[in-house]
XYZ file of C-alpha atoms in Angstrom:
72
model
C 163.881 64.373 34.396
C 164.280 62.617 37.746
C 162.105 64.001 40.542
C 163.451 65.654 43.648
C 162.338 63.355 46.473
C 161.842 64.820 49.943
C 161.217 62.447 52.866
C 159.405 63.868 55.888
C 159.756 62.302 59.289
C 161.128 62.556 62.782
C 161.460 65.849 64.623
C 160.414 67.887 61.586
C 156.875 66.550 61.919
C 156.654 67.858 65.490
C 157.502 71.438 64.543
C 154.821 73.499 62.852
C 157.368 76.278 62.282
C 159.835 73.914 60.597
C 157.109 72.458 58.383
C 155.968 75.941 57.393
C 159.539 76.889 56.431
C 159.952 73.652 54.478
C 156.741 74.066 52.500
C 157.503 77.731 51.796
C 160.891 76.660 50.437
C 159.252 73.943 48.332
C 156.767 76.426 46.853
C 159.672 78.717 45.940
C 161.558 75.761 44.460
C 158.604 74.760 42.281
C 158.237 78.315 40.980
C 161.831 78.392 39.754
C 162.475 74.765 38.699
C 160.847 72.393 36.235
C 162.013 69.283 38.094
C 159.124 67.230 39.518
C 158.809 67.158 43.290
C 157.758 64.098 45.310
C 157.090 64.192 49.053
C 157.440 60.872 50.867
C 156.627 60.360 54.519
C 156.433 57.800 57.239
C 154.618 60.205 59.523
C 151.232 58.553 59.405
C 148.120 60.531 60.192
C 149.876 63.798 60.993
C 151.299 64.149 57.496
C 148.073 62.859 55.901
C 146.222 65.693 57.665
C 148.800 68.266 56.542
C 148.627 67.073 52.937
C 144.821 67.318 53.069
C 145.038 70.913 54.391
C 147.422 71.754 51.539
C 145.037 70.106 49.029
C 147.790 67.697 47.954
C 147.105 64.070 47.014
C 148.247 61.246 49.286
C 149.368 58.035 47.592
C 150.415 55.100 49.753
C 152.678 52.318 48.509
C 153.081 48.939 50.211
C 151.241 50.148 53.299
C 148.161 48.917 55.101
C 144.995 48.881 53.022
C 142.911 50.340 55.842
C 142.976 53.917 57.064
C 144.291 53.817 60.631
C 143.815 57.551 61.233
C 141.259 58.512 63.834
C 138.413 60.781 62.737
C 138.470 64.362 64.065
């Protein structure tokens, strides 16, 4: 089965409320569908931090080998 691919970027990344609604919808989707879900982003450190808070793995493809995110 082909995965559902969601790309995060732009204004969505600036809105905590919008991100919360999106992830709530994705949790509901996963509970009622067997289709795999893939989240793709170009949001850099902000999305990396969010994924870490959600305990979700981050896999980077064709990006820089170094971690450009600043430590907290």
